[in-house]
């Protein structure tokens, strides 16, 4: 090696000792990335099973990108009619679109094609499910609070897009079931006041079904929505990373630290391994459990339908809402307003997703809480929020069940009319009821927590005193348990701004303040205070005393019996 | 203001046992409990072997996958217990591919849990707010740029720019115009017309009135449908012109949408639901009810096709029919009202 080469190779830095070091050096020479990389490798994430829900969503999304790319190699998004001549004999010689025929080709003539189709479909079902359950976790633990409101909104957008993307993919094979779904979607679009028929004509290139829609939907499904999803997922993750993950209360956990394990090597192995677990399980399910057997449904034709038509689960609530809404329609001045479609398909989803997206600000307005939160709430400690969450979930579940009212009718041999009416009533009765019950249950749990703090837990050891009295021995709970229970914070409702100031001038903000104070009082109604340090100390002394007394008595009994 | 500036000394960023930010009581971390592999080298070796076994099985699964892919014919069917008949190639490659992936994951997690350190680490959060000086610096940079641009003072520039920016997306929207035709009267018209024969759906045979028994149901389309579909290259007309024929005892007909629109108790109704357009197929002979499988709208065909239950707001349009000289069913005219779901202009 000449002197010149040596001097170039070592410019500025010592030659690294390891291979990894030389790679890092090569990159750092170009990006000055060492500082970032170190922080990345050392970054600590807290550990909890519920933090894996978002991971499942992310991994399902990656599986969807991989399997979807594979499918595009064979799928032909065309509505041109062809005569099927593949190896699935029951449909041989039947007229169908190229989209459907290429789906059959993937399913029967491409080795591994059916596997990839089923991986793609199962992963889509898991994706929306994981996003939804992840959302519930974030909601019930208050992880959406400041400073994470923006990420909550991104998450809400991701959910909406995931549902749309799922529906688009479900519609592409152009089988009888998916075509029926599109027909329903087109009927709903037609119901939009003023613009409905125009939007429908433009979307479908004329009347339904036309020949333009599948190719158009294809580019939306494989490019537009996944592109937006990918961008939003990236921002979502960067924000989680930058703001650091929230953690559950426990010993050593505070608002200003993160307790857990480092990214490298623990989460590299655990989270990286978990991707393979999710992928592996999805693949095994796809190998063994048939999903969306389009060959059984036949090609789409607008004059046929299968009884018991069901959409994928995440569309079920919309379908259920459409089924439950009574047949309201208004005709004024030669124009038709189809309330029977506008309410379930546009108004209800609009309200639901707007309320969902805005919830962090609604709650902050009610609580007046402007502080940062990195310690998660236990759901019981915020009864009103938990009640609202369960209420919304019950509302949603009734809609999902309504989407299967015909299946219920057939399975239990009941009248479809009675089921529909029952569900209509339950939709308004059960959610408020579940709010009240959930809130009561939360308050009950809080009281039990306070009991545990003040009186310890019941050991199950019963002592009979000479006087005949029975006594159960209570033992104090562990510090770990105390740390969890004592993480609850007391809040007071916002005070009402006075209607007049000191000089008797009317305060213009008073009305708004009164509304806010009422909301705040409602949000914090029935608060159960955390025991104060004095109460805890007093209780500890009392418990020690009681235990001592009991032990003394026990000794006495032992002594006298000998 | 930085809420999270730490007092040095306390490992939890707390003071006097209280969290600085929230004021909650801070308890010290629990003592770390050693795992067997931490103390016993044998246990550690065992764990190492378990992990390596999983990775080895993953490798073997890939080989098994390749062999299955090549050797098992794609036409062979096997019986999978519980799940029923399945394509052998599909099941085999799916299982081996799935195992190859899953075992990597399980192995990696097992490795992390048994052999990598499980002592929890405390890391401080950094403040998510900049300090006041930095915030003021941003504000002053913005003010400087605003002043330099003259955006506030030069009203003419500002207003014309806003106007131009507001209008420039218009071409993008206008260019969507050719996505489809204007609605026109399309949604009101079908290819049914006076004298057109009713033919059976799928087989396209003319229908003799005498061939339909009482209680019978026939799916039908206009005889010119096939030719029009070939010319248009789409299924649009089928989506509007499909009808169902039912025959009932004329005495059971309570009302019709027009006088003598039936032929000896044979009634023709649109097949397209007036709710969102599903083709209706469930007919109950005894009650003459027609039920939509999509959203359960129910129509009474013996009573003008009126809605008796469900979300549909409009009755099912009836097609007036009669017979030609040879006794084949024909339309008396086209539909008198638009078929299918409602729309704004329908009235």
PDB file of N, CA, C and O in Angstrom, chain A residues 226-263:
ATOM      1  N   UNK A 226     -52.819   3.640  -1.245  1.00  0.00           N
ATOM      2  CA  UNK A 226     -51.616   3.135  -0.564  1.00  0.00           C
ATOM      3  C   UNK A 226     -50.531   4.196  -0.433  1.00  0.00           C
ATOM      4  O   UNK A 226     -49.808   4.228   0.571  1.00  0.00           O
ATOM      5  N   UNK A 227     -50.419   5.066  -1.440  1.00  0.00           N
ATOM      6  CA  UNK A 227     -49.427   6.142  -1.377  1.00  0.00           C
ATOM      7  C   UNK A 227     -49.699   7.057  -0.187  1.00  0.00           C
ATOM      8  O   UNK A 227     -48.798   7.368   0.598  1.00  0.00           O
ATOM      9  N   UNK A 228     -50.970   7.455  -0.056  1.00  0.00           N
ATOM     10  CA  UNK A 228     -51.328   8.327   1.070  1.00  0.00           C
ATOM     11  C   UNK A 228     -51.140   7.582   2.391  1.00  0.00           C
ATOM     12  O   UNK A 228     -50.614   8.122   3.367  1.00  0.00           O
ATOM     13  N   UNK A 229     -51.572   6.315   2.405  1.00  0.00           N
ATOM     14  CA  UNK A 229     -51.422   5.513   3.631  1.00  0.00           C
ATOM     15  C   UNK A 229     -49.958   5.436   4.042  1.00  0.00           C
ATOM     16  O   UNK A 229     -49.611   5.650   5.212  1.00  0.00           O
ATOM     17  N   UNK A 230     -49.109   5.153   3.074  1.00  0.00           N
ATOM     18  CA  UNK A 230     -47.680   5.007   3.365  1.00  0.00           C
ATOM     19  C   UNK A 230     -47.113   6.310   3.929  1.00  0.00           C
ATOM     20  O   UNK A 230     -46.369   6.293   4.914  1.00  0.00           O
ATOM     21  N   UNK A 231     -47.495   7.437   3.318  1.00  0.00           N
ATOM     22  CA  UNK A 231     -47.031   8.732   3.801  1.00  0.00           C
ATOM     23  C   UNK A 231     -47.496   8.988   5.226  1.00  0.00           C
ATOM     24  O   UNK A 231     -46.705   9.371   6.095  1.00  0.00           O
ATOM     25  N   UNK A 232     -48.784   8.722   5.470  1.00  0.00           N
ATOM     26  CA  UNK A 232     -49.326   8.992   6.803  1.00  0.00           C
ATOM     27  C   UNK A 232     -48.751   8.044   7.846  1.00  0.00           C
ATOM     28  O   UNK A 232     -48.484   8.441   8.986  1.00  0.00           O
ATOM     29  N   UNK A 233     -48.570   6.782   7.467  1.00  0.00           N
ATOM     30  CA  UNK A 233     -47.980   5.816   8.403  1.00  0.00           C
ATOM     31  C   UNK A 233     -46.577   6.277   8.788  1.00  0.00           C
ATOM     32  O   UNK A 233     -46.182   6.227   9.963  1.00  0.00           O
ATOM     33  N   UNK A 234     -45.828   6.774   7.791  1.00  0.00           N
ATOM     34  CA  UNK A 234     -44.462   7.246   8.068  1.00  0.00           C
ATOM     35  C   UNK A 234     -44.480   8.400   9.070  1.00  0.00           C
ATOM     36  O   UNK A 234     -43.742   8.394  10.057  1.00  0.00           O
ATOM     37  N   UNK A 235     -45.355   9.366   8.819  1.00  0.00           N
ATOM     38  CA  UNK A 235     -45.448  10.503   9.747  1.00  0.00           C
ATOM     39  C   UNK A 235     -45.874  10.014  11.134  1.00  0.00           C
ATOM     40  O   UNK A 235     -45.329  10.437  12.157  1.00  0.00           O
ATOM     41  N   UNK A 236     -46.847   9.108  11.144  1.00  0.00           N
ATOM     42  CA  UNK A 236     -47.360   8.538  12.402  1.00  0.00           C
ATOM     43  C   UNK A 236     -46.201   7.952  13.217  1.00  0.00           C
ATOM     44  O   UNK A 236     -46.074   8.202  14.416  1.00  0.00           O
ATOM     45  N   UNK A 237     -45.345   7.181  12.550  1.00  0.00           N
ATOM     46  CA  UNK A 237     -44.239   6.518  13.255  1.00  0.00           C
ATOM     47  C   UNK A 237     -43.168   7.516  13.690  1.00  0.00           C
ATOM     48  O   UNK A 237     -42.631   7.417  14.794  1.00  0.00           O
ATOM     49  N   UNK A 238     -42.867   8.463  12.814  1.00  0.00           N
ATOM     50  CA  UNK A 238     -41.848   9.465  13.175  1.00  0.00           C
ATOM     51  C   UNK A 238     -42.311  10.214  14.421  1.00  0.00           C
ATOM     52  O   UNK A 238     -41.522  10.492  15.328  1.00  0.00           O
ATOM     53  N   UNK A 239     -43.609  10.503  14.479  1.00  0.00           N
ATOM     54  CA  UNK A 239     -44.102  11.238  15.644  1.00  0.00           C
ATOM     55  C   UNK A 239     -44.042  10.397  16.911  1.00  0.00           C
ATOM     56  O   UNK A 239     -43.694  10.897  17.984  1.00  0.00           O
ATOM     57  N   UNK A 240     -44.384   9.119  16.804  1.00  0.00           N
ATOM     58  CA  UNK A 240     -44.273   8.232  17.967  1.00  0.00           C
ATOM     59  C   UNK A 240     -42.821   8.213  18.438  1.00  0.00           C
ATOM     60  O   UNK A 240     -42.521   8.276  19.627  1.00  0.00           O
ATOM     61  N   UNK A 241     -41.930   8.156  17.462  1.00  0.00           N
ATOM     62  CA  UNK A 241     -40.512   8.077  17.741  1.00  0.00           C
ATOM     63  C   UNK A 241     -40.009   9.360  18.402  1.00  0.00           C
ATOM     64  O   UNK A 241     -39.322   9.338  19.421  1.00  0.00           O
ATOM     65  N   UNK A 242     -40.390  10.484  17.810  1.00  0.00           N
ATOM     66  CA  UNK A 242     -39.888  11.772  18.268  1.00  0.00           C
ATOM     67  C   UNK A 242     -40.463  12.139  19.638  1.00  0.00           C
ATOM     68  O   UNK A 242     -39.752  12.615  20.520  1.00  0.00           O
ATOM     69  N   UNK A 243     -41.762  11.912  19.781  1.00  0.00           N
ATOM     70  CA  UNK A 243     -42.399  12.285  21.059  1.00  0.00           C
ATOM     71  C   UNK A 243     -42.163  11.239  22.137  1.00  0.00           C
ATOM     72  O   UNK A 243     -42.518  11.448  23.282  1.00  0.00           O
ATOM     73  N   UNK A 244     -41.608  10.132  21.780  1.00  0.00           N
ATOM     74  CA  UNK A 244     -41.399   8.967  22.640  1.00  0.00           C
ATOM     75  C   UNK A 244     -42.744   8.348  23.025  1.00  0.00           C
ATOM     76  O   UNK A 244     -43.765   9.010  23.089  1.00  0.00           O
ATOM     77  N   UNK A 245     -42.665   7.033  23.278  1.00  0.00           N
ATOM     78  CA  UNK A 245     -43.893   6.297  23.552  1.00  0.00           C
ATOM     79  C   UNK A 245     -44.412   6.622  24.952  1.00  0.00           C
ATOM     80  O   UNK A 245     -43.644   6.894  25.858  1.00  0.00           O
ATOM     81  N   UNK A 246     -45.735   6.569  25.091  1.00  0.00           N
ATOM     82  CA  UNK A 246     -46.333   6.697  26.426  1.00  0.00           C
ATOM     83  C   UNK A 246     -46.053   5.412  27.209  1.00  0.00           C
ATOM     84  O   UNK A 246     -45.699   4.393  26.633  1.00  0.00           O
ATOM     85  N   UNK A 247     -46.227   5.476  28.514  1.00  0.00           N
ATOM     86  CA  UNK A 247     -46.052   4.258  29.307  1.00  0.00           C
ATOM     87  C   UNK A 247     -47.134   4.175  30.378  1.00  0.00           C
ATOM     88  O   UNK A 247     -47.722   5.186  30.773  1.00  0.00           O
ATOM     89  N   UNK A 248     -47.410   2.949  30.809  1.00  0.00           N
ATOM     90  CA  UNK A 248     -48.377   2.762  31.890  1.00  0.00           C
ATOM     91  C   UNK A 248     -47.722   3.138  33.214  1.00  0.00           C
ATOM     92  O   UNK A 248     -46.513   3.021  33.364  1.00  0.00           O
ATOM     93  N   UNK A 249     -48.499   3.605  34.183  1.00  0.00           N
ATOM     94  CA  UNK A 249     -47.916   3.931  35.489  1.00  0.00           C
ATOM     95  C   UNK A 249     -47.383   2.677  36.168  1.00  0.00           C
ATOM     96  O   UNK A 249     -47.880   1.580  35.933  1.00  0.00           O
ATOM     97  N   UNK A 250     -46.383   2.847  36.965  1.00  0.00           N
ATOM     98  CA  UNK A 250     -45.792   1.722  37.693  1.00  0.00           C
ATOM     99  C   UNK A 250     -44.581   2.230  38.434  1.00  0.00           C
ATOM    100  O   UNK A 250     -44.239   3.412  38.336  1.00  0.00           O
ATOM    101  N   UNK A 251     -43.914   1.338  39.181  1.00  0.00           N
ATOM    102  CA  UNK A 251     -42.761   1.789  39.949  1.00  0.00           C
ATOM    103  C   UNK A 251     -41.679   2.361  39.042  1.00  0.00           C
ATOM    104  O   UNK A 251     -41.319   1.737  38.047  1.00  0.00           O
ATOM    105  N   UNK A 252     -41.177   3.519  39.376  1.00  0.00           N
ATOM    106  CA  UNK A 252     -40.113   4.144  38.600  1.00  0.00           C
ATOM    107  C   UNK A 252     -40.594   4.905  37.391  1.00  0.00           C
ATOM    108  O   UNK A 252     -39.831   5.620  36.761  1.00  0.00           O
ATOM    109  N   UNK A 253     -41.861   4.774  37.046  1.00  0.00           N
ATOM    110  CA  UNK A 253     -42.383   5.461  35.855  1.00  0.00           C
ATOM    111  C   UNK A 253     -42.899   6.843  36.234  1.00  0.00           C
ATOM    112  O   UNK A 253     -43.726   6.964  37.138  1.00  0.00           O
ATOM    113  N   UNK A 254     -42.430   7.858  35.516  1.00  0.00           N
ATOM    114  CA  UNK A 254     -42.917   9.213  35.778  1.00  0.00           C
ATOM    115  C   UNK A 254     -43.274   9.870  34.458  1.00  0.00           C
ATOM    116  O   UNK A 254     -43.111   9.288  33.397  1.00  0.00           O
ATOM    117  N   UNK A 255     -43.752  11.096  34.559  1.00  0.00           N
ATOM    118  CA  UNK A 255     -44.106  11.849  33.369  1.00  0.00           C
ATOM    119  C   UNK A 255     -42.861  12.244  32.580  1.00  0.00           C
ATOM    120  O   UNK A 255     -42.940  12.639  31.431  1.00  0.00           O
ATOM    121  N   UNK A 256     -41.695  12.205  33.242  1.00  0.00           N
ATOM    122  CA  UNK A 256     -40.526  12.728  32.557  1.00  0.00           C
ATOM    123  C   UNK A 256     -39.510  11.652  32.203  1.00  0.00           C
ATOM    124  O   UNK A 256     -38.388  11.972  31.835  1.00  0.00           O
ATOM    125  N   UNK A 257     -39.907  10.373  32.289  1.00  0.00           N
ATOM    126  CA  UNK A 257     -38.976   9.341  31.839  1.00  0.00           C
ATOM    127  C   UNK A 257     -39.697   8.267  31.025  1.00  0.00           C
ATOM    128  O   UNK A 257     -40.924   8.266  30.928  1.00  0.00           O
ATOM    129  N   UNK A 258     -38.895   7.415  30.416  1.00  0.00           N
ATOM    130  CA  UNK A 258     -39.418   6.223  29.747  1.00  0.00           C
ATOM    131  C   UNK A 258     -38.677   5.050  30.337  1.00  0.00           C
ATOM    132  O   UNK A 258     -37.457   5.055  30.388  1.00  0.00           O
ATOM    133  N   UNK A 259     -39.416   4.047  30.804  1.00  0.00           N
ATOM    134  CA  UNK A 259     -38.794   2.867  31.370  1.00  0.00           C
ATOM    135  C   UNK A 259     -39.100   1.689  30.463  1.00  0.00           C
ATOM    136  O   UNK A 259     -40.259   1.433  30.154  1.00  0.00           O
ATOM    137  N   UNK A 260     -38.066   1.025  30.016  1.00  0.00           N
ATOM    138  CA  UNK A 260     -38.295  -0.114  29.134  1.00  0.00           C
ATOM    139  C   UNK A 260     -36.993  -0.696  28.649  1.00  0.00           C
ATOM    140  O   UNK A 260     -36.010  -0.708  29.383  1.00  0.00           O
ATOM    141  N   UNK A 261     -37.015  -1.155  27.399  1.00  0.00           N
ATOM    142  CA  UNK A 261     -35.815  -1.782  26.846  1.00  0.00           C
ATOM    143  C   UNK A 261     -35.335  -1.000  25.632  1.00  0.00           C
ATOM    144  O   UNK A 261     -36.109  -0.300  24.979  1.00  0.00           O
ATOM    145  N   UNK A 262     -34.036  -1.174  25.343  1.00  0.00           N
ATOM    146  CA  UNK A 262     -33.464  -0.430  24.226  1.00  0.00           C
ATOM    147  C   UNK A 262     -33.871  -1.040  22.897  1.00  0.00           C
ATOM    148  O   UNK A 262     -34.120  -2.238  22.790  1.00  0.00           O
ATOM    149  N   UNK A 263     -33.877  -0.177  21.878  1.00  0.00           N
ATOM    150  CA  UNK A 263     -34.224  -0.639  20.537  1.00  0.00           C
ATOM    151  C   UNK A 263     -33.249  -1.724  20.085  1.00  0.00           C
ATOM    152  O   UNK A 263     -33.653  -2.760  19.559  1.00  0.00           O
TER     153      UNK A 263
END
